[in-house]
Coordinates of C-alpha atoms in Angstrom, one line a residue:
Chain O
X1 CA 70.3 68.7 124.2
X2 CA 71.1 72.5 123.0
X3 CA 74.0 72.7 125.9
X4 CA 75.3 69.2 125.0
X5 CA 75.9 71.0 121.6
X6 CA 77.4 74.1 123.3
X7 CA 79.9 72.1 125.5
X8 CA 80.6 70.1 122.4
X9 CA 81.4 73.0 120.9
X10 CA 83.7 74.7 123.5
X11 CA 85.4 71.7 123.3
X12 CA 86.6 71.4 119.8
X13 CA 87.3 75.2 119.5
X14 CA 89.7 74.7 123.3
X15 CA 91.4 71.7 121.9
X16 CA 91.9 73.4 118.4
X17 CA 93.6 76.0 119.5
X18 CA 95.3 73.8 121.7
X19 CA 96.8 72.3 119.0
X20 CA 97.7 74.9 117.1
X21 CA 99.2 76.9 119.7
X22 CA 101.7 74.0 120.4
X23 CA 102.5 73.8 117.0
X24 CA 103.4 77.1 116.7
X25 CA 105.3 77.2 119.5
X26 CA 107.2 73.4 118.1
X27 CA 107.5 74.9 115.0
X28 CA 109.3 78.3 116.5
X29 CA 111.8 76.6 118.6
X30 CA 112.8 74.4 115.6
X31 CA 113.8 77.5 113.7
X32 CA 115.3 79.1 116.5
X33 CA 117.9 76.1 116.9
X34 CA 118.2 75.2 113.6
X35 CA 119.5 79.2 113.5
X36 CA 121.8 78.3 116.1
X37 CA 123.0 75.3 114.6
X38 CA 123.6 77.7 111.6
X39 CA 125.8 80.0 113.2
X40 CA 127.8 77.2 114.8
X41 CA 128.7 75.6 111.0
X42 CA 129.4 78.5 109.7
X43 CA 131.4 79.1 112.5
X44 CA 133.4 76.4 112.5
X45 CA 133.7 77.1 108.7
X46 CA 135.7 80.3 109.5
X47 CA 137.9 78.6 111.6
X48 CA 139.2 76.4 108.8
X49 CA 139.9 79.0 106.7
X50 CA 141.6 81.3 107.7
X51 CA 144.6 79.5 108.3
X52 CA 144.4 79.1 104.7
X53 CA 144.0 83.0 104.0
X54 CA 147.0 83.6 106.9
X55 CA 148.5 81.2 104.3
X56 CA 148.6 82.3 101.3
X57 CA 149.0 86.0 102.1
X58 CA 151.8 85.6 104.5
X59 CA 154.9 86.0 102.0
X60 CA 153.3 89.2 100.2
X61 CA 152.5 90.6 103.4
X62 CA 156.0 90.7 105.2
X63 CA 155.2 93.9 106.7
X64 CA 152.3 93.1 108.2
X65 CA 153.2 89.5 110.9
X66 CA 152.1 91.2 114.0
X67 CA 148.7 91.6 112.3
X68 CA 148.7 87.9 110.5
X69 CA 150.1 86.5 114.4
X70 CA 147.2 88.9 116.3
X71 CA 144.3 86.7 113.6
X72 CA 145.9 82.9 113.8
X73 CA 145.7 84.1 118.2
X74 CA 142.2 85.1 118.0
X75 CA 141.3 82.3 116.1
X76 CA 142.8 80.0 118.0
X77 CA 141.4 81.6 121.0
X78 CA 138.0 81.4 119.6
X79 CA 138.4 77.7 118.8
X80 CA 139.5 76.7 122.4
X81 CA 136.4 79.0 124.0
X82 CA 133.5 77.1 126.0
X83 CA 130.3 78.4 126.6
X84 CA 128.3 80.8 124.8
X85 CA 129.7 84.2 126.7
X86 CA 133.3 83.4 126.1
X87 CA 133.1 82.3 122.9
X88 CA 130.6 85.9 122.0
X89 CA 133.6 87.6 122.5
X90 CA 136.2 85.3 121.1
X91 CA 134.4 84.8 117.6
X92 CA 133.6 89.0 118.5
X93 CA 138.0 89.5 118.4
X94 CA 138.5 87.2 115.8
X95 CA 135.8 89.4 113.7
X96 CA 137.7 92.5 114.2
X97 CA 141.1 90.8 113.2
X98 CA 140.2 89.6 110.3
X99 CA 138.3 92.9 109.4
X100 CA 141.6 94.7 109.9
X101 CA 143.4 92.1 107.7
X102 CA 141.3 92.6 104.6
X103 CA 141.6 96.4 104.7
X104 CA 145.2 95.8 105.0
X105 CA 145.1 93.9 101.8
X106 CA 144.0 96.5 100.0
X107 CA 147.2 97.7 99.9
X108 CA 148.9 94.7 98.2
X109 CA 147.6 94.8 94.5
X110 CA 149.7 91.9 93.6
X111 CA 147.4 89.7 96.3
X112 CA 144.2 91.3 94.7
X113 CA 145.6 89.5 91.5
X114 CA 145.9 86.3 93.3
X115 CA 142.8 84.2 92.3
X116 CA 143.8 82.4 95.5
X117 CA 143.2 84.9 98.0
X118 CA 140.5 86.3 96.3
X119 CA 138.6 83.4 96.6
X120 CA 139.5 82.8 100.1
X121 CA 138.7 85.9 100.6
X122 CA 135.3 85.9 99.4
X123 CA 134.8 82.2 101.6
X124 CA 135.5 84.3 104.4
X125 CA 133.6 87.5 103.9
X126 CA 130.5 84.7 103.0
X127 CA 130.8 83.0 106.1
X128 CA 131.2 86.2 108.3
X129 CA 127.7 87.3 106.3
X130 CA 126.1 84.2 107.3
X131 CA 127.1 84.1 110.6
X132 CA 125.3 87.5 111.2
X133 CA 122.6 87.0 109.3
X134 CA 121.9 83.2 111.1
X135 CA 122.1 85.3 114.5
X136 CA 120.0 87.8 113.2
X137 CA 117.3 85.3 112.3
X138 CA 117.9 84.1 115.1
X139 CA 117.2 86.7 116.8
X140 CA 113.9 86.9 115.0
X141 CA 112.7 84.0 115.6
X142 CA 113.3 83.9 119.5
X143 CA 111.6 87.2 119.9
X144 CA 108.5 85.6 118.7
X145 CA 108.9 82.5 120.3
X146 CA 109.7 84.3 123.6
X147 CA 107.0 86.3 122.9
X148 CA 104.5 83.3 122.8
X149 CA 106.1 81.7 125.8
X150 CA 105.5 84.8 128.0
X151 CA 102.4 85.8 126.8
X152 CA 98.9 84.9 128.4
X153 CA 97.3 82.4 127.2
X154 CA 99.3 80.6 125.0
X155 CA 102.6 81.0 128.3
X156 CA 100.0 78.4 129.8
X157 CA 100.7 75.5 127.2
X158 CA 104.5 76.5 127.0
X159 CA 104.7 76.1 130.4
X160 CA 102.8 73.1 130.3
X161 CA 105.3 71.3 127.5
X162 CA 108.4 72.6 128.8
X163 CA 108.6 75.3 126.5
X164 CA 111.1 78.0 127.5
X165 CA 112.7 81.4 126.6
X166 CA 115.7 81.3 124.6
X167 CA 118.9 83.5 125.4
X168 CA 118.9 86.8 122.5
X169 CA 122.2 87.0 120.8
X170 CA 124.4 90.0 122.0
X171 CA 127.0 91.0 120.2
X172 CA 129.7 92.5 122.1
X173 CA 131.5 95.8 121.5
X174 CA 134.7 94.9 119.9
X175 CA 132.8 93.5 117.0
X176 CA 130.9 96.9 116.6
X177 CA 134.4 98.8 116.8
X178 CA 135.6 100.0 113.6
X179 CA 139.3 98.6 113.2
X180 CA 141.9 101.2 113.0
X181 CA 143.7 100.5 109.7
X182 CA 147.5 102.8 109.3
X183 CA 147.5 103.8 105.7
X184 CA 151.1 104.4 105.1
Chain A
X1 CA 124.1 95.1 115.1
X2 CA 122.5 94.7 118.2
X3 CA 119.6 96.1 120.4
X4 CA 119.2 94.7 123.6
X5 CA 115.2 94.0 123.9
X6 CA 114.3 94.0 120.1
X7 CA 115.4 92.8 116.4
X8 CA 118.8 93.5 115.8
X9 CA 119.3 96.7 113.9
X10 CA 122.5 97.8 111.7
X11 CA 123.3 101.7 110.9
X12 CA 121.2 103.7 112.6
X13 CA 118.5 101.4 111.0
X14 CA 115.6 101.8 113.6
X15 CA 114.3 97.9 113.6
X16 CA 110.3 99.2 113.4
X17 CA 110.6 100.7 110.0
X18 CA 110.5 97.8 107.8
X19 CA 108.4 95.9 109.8
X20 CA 105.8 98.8 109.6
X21 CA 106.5 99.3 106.1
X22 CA 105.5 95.4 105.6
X23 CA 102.6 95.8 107.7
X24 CA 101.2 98.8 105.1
X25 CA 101.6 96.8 102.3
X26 CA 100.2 93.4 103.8
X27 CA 97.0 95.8 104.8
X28 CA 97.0 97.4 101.2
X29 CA 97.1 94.0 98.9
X30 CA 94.1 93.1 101.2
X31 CA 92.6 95.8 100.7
X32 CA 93.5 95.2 97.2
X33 CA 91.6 91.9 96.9
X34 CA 88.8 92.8 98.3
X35 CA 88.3 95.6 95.8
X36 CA 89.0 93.2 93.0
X37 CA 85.6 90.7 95.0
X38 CA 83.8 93.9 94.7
X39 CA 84.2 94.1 91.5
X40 CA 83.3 90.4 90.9
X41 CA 80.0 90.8 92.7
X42 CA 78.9 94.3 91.2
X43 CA 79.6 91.8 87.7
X44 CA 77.3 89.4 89.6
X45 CA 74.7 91.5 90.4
X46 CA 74.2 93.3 87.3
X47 CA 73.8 90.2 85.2
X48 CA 71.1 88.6 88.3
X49 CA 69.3 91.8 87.5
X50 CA 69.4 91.6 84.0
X51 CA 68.3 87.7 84.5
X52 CA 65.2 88.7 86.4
X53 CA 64.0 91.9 85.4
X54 CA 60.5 91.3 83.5
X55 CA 60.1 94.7 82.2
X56 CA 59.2 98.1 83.9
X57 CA 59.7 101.4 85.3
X58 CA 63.1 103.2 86.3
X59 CA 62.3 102.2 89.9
X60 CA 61.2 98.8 89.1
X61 CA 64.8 98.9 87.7
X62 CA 66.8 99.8 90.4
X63 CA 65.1 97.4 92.9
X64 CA 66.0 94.2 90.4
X65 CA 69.8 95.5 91.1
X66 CA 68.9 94.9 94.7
X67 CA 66.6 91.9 94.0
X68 CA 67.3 88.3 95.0
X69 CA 68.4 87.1 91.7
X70 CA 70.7 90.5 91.5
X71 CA 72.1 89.0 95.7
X72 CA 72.3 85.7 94.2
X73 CA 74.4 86.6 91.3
X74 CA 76.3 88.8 93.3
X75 CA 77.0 86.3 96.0
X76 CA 78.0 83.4 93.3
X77 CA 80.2 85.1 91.5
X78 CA 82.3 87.2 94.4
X79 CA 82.1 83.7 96.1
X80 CA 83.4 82.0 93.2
X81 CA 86.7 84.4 92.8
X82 CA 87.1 83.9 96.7
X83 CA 86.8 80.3 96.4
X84 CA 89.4 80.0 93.0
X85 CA 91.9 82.6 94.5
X86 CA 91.9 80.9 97.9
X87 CA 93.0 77.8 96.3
X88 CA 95.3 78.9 93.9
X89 CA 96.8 80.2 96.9
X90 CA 96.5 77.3 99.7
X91 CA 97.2 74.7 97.0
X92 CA 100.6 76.5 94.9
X93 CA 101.0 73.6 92.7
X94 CA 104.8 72.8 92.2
X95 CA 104.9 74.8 89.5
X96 CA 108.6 76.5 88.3
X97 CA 107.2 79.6 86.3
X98 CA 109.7 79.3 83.8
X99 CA 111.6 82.4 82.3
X100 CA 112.9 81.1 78.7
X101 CA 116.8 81.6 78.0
X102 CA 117.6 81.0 82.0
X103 CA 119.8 77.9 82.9
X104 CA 121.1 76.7 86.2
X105 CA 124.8 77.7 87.2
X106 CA 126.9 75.5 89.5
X107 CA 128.8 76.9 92.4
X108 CA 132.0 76.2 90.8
X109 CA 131.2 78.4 88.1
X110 CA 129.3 81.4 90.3
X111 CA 130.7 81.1 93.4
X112 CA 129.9 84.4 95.0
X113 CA 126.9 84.5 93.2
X114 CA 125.5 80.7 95.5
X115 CA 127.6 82.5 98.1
X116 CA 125.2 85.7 98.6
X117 CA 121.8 83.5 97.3
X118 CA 123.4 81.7 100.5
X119 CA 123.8 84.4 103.2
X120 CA 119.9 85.7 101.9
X121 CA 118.3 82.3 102.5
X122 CA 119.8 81.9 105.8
X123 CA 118.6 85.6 106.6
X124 CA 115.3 84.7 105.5
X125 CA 115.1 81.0 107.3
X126 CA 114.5 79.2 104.0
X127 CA 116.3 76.7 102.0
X128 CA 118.5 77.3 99.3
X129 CA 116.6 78.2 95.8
X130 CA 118.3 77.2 92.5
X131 CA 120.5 79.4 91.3
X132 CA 119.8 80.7 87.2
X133 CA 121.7 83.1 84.6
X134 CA 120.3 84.6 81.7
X135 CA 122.9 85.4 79.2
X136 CA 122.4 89.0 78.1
X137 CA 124.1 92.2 79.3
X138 CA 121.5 94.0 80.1
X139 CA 121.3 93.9 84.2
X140 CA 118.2 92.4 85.7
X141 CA 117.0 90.2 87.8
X142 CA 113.7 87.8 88.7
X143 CA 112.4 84.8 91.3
X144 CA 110.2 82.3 90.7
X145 CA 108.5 79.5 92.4
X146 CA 104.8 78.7 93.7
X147 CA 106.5 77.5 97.7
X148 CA 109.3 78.6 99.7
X149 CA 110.7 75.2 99.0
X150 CA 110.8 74.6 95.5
X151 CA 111.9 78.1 94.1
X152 CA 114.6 80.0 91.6
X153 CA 116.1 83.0 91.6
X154 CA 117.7 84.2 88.5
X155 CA 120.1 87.4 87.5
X156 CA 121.4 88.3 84.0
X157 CA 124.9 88.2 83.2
X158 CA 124.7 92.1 82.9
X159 CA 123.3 92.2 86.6
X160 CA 126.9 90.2 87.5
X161 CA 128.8 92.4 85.7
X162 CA 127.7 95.7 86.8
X163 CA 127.0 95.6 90.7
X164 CA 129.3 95.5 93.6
X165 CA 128.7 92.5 96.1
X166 CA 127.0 94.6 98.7
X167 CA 124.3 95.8 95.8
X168 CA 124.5 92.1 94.5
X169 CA 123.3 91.2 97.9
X170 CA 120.5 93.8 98.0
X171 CA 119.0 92.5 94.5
X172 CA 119.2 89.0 95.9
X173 CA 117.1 90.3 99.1
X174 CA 114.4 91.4 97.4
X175 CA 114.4 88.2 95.1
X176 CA 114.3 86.3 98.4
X177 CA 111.8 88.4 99.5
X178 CA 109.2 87.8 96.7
X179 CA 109.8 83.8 97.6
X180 CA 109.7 84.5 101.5
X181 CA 106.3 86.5 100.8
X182 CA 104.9 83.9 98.2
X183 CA 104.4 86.8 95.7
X184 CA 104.4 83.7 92.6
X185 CA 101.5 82.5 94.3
X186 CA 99.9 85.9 95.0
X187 CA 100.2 86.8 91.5
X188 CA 98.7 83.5 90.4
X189 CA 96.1 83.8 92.4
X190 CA 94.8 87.7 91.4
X191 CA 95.6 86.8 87.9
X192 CA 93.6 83.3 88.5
X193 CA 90.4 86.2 89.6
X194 CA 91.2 88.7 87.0
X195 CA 90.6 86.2 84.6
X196 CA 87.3 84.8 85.8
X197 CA 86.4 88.2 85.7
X198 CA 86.9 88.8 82.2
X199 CA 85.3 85.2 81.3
X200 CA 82.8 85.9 82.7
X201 CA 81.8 89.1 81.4
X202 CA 83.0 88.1 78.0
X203 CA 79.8 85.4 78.0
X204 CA 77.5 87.8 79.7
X205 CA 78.6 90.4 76.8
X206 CA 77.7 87.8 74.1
X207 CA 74.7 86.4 75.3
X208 CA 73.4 89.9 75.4
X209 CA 74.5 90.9 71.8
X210 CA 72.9 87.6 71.0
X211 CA 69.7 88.7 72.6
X212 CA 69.0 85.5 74.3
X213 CA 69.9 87.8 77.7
X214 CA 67.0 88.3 80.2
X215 CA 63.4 87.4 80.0
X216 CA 62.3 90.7 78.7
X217 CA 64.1 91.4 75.8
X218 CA 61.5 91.2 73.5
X219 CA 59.2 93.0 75.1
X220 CA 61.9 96.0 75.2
X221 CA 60.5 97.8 71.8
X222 CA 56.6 97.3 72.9
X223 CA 57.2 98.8 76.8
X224 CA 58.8 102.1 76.0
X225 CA 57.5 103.8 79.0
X226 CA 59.4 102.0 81.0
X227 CA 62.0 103.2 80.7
X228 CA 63.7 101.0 83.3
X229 CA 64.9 98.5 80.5
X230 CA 67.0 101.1 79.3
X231 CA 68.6 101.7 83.1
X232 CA 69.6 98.4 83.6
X233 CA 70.7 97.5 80.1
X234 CA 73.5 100.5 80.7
X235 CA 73.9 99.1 84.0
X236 CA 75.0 96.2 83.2
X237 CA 77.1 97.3 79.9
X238 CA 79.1 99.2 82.2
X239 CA 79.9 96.5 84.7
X240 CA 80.1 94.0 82.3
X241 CA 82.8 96.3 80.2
X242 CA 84.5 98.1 83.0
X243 CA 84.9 95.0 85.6
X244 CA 87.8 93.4 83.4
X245 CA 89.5 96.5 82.6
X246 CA 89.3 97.8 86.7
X247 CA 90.3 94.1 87.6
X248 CA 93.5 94.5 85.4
X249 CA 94.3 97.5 87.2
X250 CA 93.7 96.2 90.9
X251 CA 96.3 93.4 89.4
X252 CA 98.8 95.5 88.3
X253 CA 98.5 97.5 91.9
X254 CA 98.7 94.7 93.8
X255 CA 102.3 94.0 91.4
X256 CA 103.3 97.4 92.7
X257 CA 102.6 96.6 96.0
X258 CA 104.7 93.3 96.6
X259 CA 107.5 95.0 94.3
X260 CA 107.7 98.1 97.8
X261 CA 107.0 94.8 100.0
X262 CA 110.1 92.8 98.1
X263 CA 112.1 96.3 98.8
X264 CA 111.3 96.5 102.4
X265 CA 112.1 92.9 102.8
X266 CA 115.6 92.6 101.5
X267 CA 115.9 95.3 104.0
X268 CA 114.3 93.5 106.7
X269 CA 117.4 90.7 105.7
X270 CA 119.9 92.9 104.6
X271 CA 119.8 95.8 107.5
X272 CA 121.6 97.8 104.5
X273 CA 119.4 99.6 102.1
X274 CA 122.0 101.3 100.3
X275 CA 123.1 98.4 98.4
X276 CA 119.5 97.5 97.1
X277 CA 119.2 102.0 96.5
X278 CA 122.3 101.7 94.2
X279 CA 121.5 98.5 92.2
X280 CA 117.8 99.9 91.7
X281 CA 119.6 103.4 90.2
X282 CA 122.1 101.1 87.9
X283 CA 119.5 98.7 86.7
X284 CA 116.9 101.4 86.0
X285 CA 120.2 103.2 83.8
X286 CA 120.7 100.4 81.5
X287 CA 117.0 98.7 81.4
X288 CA 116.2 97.5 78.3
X289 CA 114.0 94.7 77.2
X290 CA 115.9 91.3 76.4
X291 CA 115.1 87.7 74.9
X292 CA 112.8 85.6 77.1
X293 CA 110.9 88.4 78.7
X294 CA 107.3 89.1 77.7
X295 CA 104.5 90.9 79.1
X296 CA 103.8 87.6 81.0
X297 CA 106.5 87.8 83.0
X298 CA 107.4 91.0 83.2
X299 CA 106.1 90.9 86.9
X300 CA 108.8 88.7 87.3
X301 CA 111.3 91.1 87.2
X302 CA 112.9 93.3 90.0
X303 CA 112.7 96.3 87.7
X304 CA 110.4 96.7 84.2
X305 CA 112.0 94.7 81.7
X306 CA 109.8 96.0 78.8
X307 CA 108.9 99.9 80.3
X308 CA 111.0 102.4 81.6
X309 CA 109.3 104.2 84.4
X310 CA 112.1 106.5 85.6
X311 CA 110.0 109.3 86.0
X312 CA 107.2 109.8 88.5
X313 CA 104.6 109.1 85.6
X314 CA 102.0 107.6 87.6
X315 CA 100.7 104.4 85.5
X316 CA 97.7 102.8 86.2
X317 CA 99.0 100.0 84.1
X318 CA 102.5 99.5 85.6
X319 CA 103.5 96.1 87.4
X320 CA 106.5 98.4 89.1
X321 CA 106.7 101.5 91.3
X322 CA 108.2 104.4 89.8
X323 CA 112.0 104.3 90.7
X324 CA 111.9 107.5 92.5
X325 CA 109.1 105.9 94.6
X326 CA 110.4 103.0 95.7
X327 CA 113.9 104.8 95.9
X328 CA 112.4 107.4 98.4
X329 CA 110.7 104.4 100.3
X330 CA 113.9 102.9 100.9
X331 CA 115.4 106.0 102.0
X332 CA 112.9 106.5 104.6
X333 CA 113.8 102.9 106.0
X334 CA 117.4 104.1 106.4
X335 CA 116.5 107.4 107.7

């Protein structure tokens, strides 16, 4: 009687956990690609604006087309890459080109009185903020699902379900390079 | 922004710090809370004793405060604000504190403004809060909302006007913070214990002036030598005055804690504390109260809107950190 209790018991407490371990582990990998499907809107976002920027600054900037041509290249080399490695470094280029373009607006007041630009400007330097910040999280939320998936007991239930670890977001070194602006 | 093995970090920003910081002030506001159940069940206790006690000596006295009907009342009441917090805090009705004078803005007329509430909900993995403006110059800024889902952060016009996007974003971290770390809800939930606190010692209070309060009060003048009367009459006066007054200050220092937690959270989405440092020293400049604050939502606010602590006055009664204080903390995350 007494260990029919106890078995009982054991098993409620086993399948509990059970269940909530999966859920966590559902729940994990749900924010983890919804943070990848982020990156990849916001992404794509930048893509469609900067031709607009190149645009709109192009005339004021006359000085400045090998910079404007080196930004629509990247871009456009970032929107024909495949796979997540070539496109890390292509959207990593096109970062650092448009960072050098901005601080070579700064020295075009007459574009900083362009309601225009500014805006697209502020569209761009949004979308460049949530890119990082949807990696980031990203980032964060892997690390725990990873974390889970490898860890005993709960790597026995991922491994049960299918539950794998996700790839952490690098960032490659041209990004993390400060661009090198010529102040006439 | 990268570290191979661990969180990403930015500047030098050592990815640890804010975590450990969050850590502290998760272990603190427990701490916290079970202070403020203490104080519930001392409340309890003394008015069990004070229920039971028939009369007697000193020692007779101080075994009534450890008697079962001093256990039972402690156990009741302590219970009871674990019970009403707890719910308050698993339920979070859909309740939008509301913070008079603040309307919604569109995108089309704050752009940069949705833009940053934006980039901070997707660094903190939540949806999209709405988006409010208080008319008055005077910069400050406050979030709202009892879930993650159904919440509001609002700046003044002043707050607009005077910070730079980077210090724009770090004002709007620490708003997103207090939503990603249901502080609404925290707050509802102390205030929800403080409050039974003081009910309940208010009615103990009466029914003692009244003198319909334990079994023994009339034969208080005729057993003098007792003596233990007297012990637990002051006893209980003291619990029942002090618990609401020590209750109120465990609420303001649990405020002060999720204000540093807020702090170290924007960080946490920002990786940039230097924009959050230099809207903190500008808003604590020009702080001045405003129409549609009050003490009841002063919490509310990312700085004080009705007190200025800019010096390291230490008050027991503050619901925000000195500035210096939580200025120092957020150097030490940067360090």
């Amino acid at each position: 009687m007494d260990t029919t209790w106890i078995v009982i018991g054991i098993v409620v407490v086993v399948g509990l956990w059970l269940a909530m371990t999966y859920n966590r582990l559902v729940s994990l990998r749900n924010q983890a690609r919804n943070a990848w499907s982020q990156i990849d809107v916001q992404l794509k976002r930048r893509h469609d604006l900067i031709p607009n920027l190149v645009e709109v600054v192009k005339d004021a900037m006359g000085y400045e087309q090998e910079t404007l041509r080196q930004v629509v290249e990247a871009r456009n080399s970032a929107v024909n890459a495949k796979g997540p490695a070539e496109v890390g470094v292509a959207e990593a280029a096109l970062t650092a080109a448009t960072t050098k373009l901005f601080a070579l607006m700064e020295n075009y007041p007459q574009l900083k009185a362009n309601d225009n630009v500014m805006q697209l400007q502020e569209e761009l330097t949004t979308t460049e903020n949530k890119i990082s910040f949807a990696r980031q999280f990203y980032n964060d939320s892997i690390m725990g699902l990873n974390n889970m998936v490898q860890s005993f007991p709960a790597n026995m239930i991922a491994g049960m379900f299918g539950f794998a670890v996700m790839p952490h977001l690098d960032i490659p070194d041209a990004e993390r390079a400060v661009p090198k602006v010529d102040l006439r | 922004m990268s570290a191979p093995s661990s969180a990403p970090v930015a500047s030098g920003l050592a990815s640890t710090d804010f975590m450990s910081a969050q850590r502290r002030n998760r272990r603190m506001t427990r701490w916290l809370l079970i202070v403020l159940t203490l104080i519930a069940a001392g409340l309890g206790a003394s008015i069990g004793a004070m229920l039971e006690f028939e009369g007697g000596t000193a020692s007779d006295a101080l075994s009534a405060l450890t008697g079962p009907a001093a256990i039972a009342g402690a156990m009741l009441l302590g219970l009871a604000s674990l019970l009403w917090s707890g719910i308050t805090l698993a339920l979070g009705d859909r309740l939008l504190a509301g913070i008079s004078g603040a309307r919604e803005v569109g995108r089309e007329n704050e752009p940069q403004l949705h833009n940053i509430v934006e980039e901070m909900a997707i660094a903190a993995g939540l949806p999209k809060p709405k988006v409010l403006v208080i008319e008055t110059e005077v910069p400050n800024a406050f979030a709202t909302g009892m879930r993650t889902s159904r919440a509001a952060i609002g700046v003044t016009r002043g707050l607009l006007d005077s910070l730079s996007r980077t210090e724009l974003q770090g004002v709007i971290g620490h708003e997103m913070g207090h939503i990603a770390n249901l502080d609404t809800r925290y707050m509802t939930a102390v205030g929800v214990t403080v409050g039974l606190i003081a009910m309940v010692s208010e009615i103990a209070l009466r029914a003692f002036r009244w003198g319909s309060f334990g079994r023994s009060r009339s034969s208080a003048g005729d057993n003098k030598k007792g003596g233990g009367q007297l012990i637990l009459i002051v006893v209980f006066l003291v619990f029942a005055i002090l618990a609401p007054i020590a209750a109120k200050f465990v609420q303001f220092a649990v405020s002060r804690q999720r204000e540093y937690l807020a702090d170290a959270t924007s960080v946490q989405f920002t990786r940039n504390p230097e924009g959050l440092i230099g809207a903190l020293r500008k808003l604590t400049e020009a702080a001045k109260p405003f129409p549609g604050v009050s003490g009841a939502t002063q919490h509310l606010f990312i700085i004080n809107p009705l007190r200025q602590f800019t010096s390291r006055t230490w008050s027991l009664l503050a619901t925000h950190p000195a500035l210096e204080d939580r200025i120092a903390r957020l150097e030490n995350l940067g360090a």
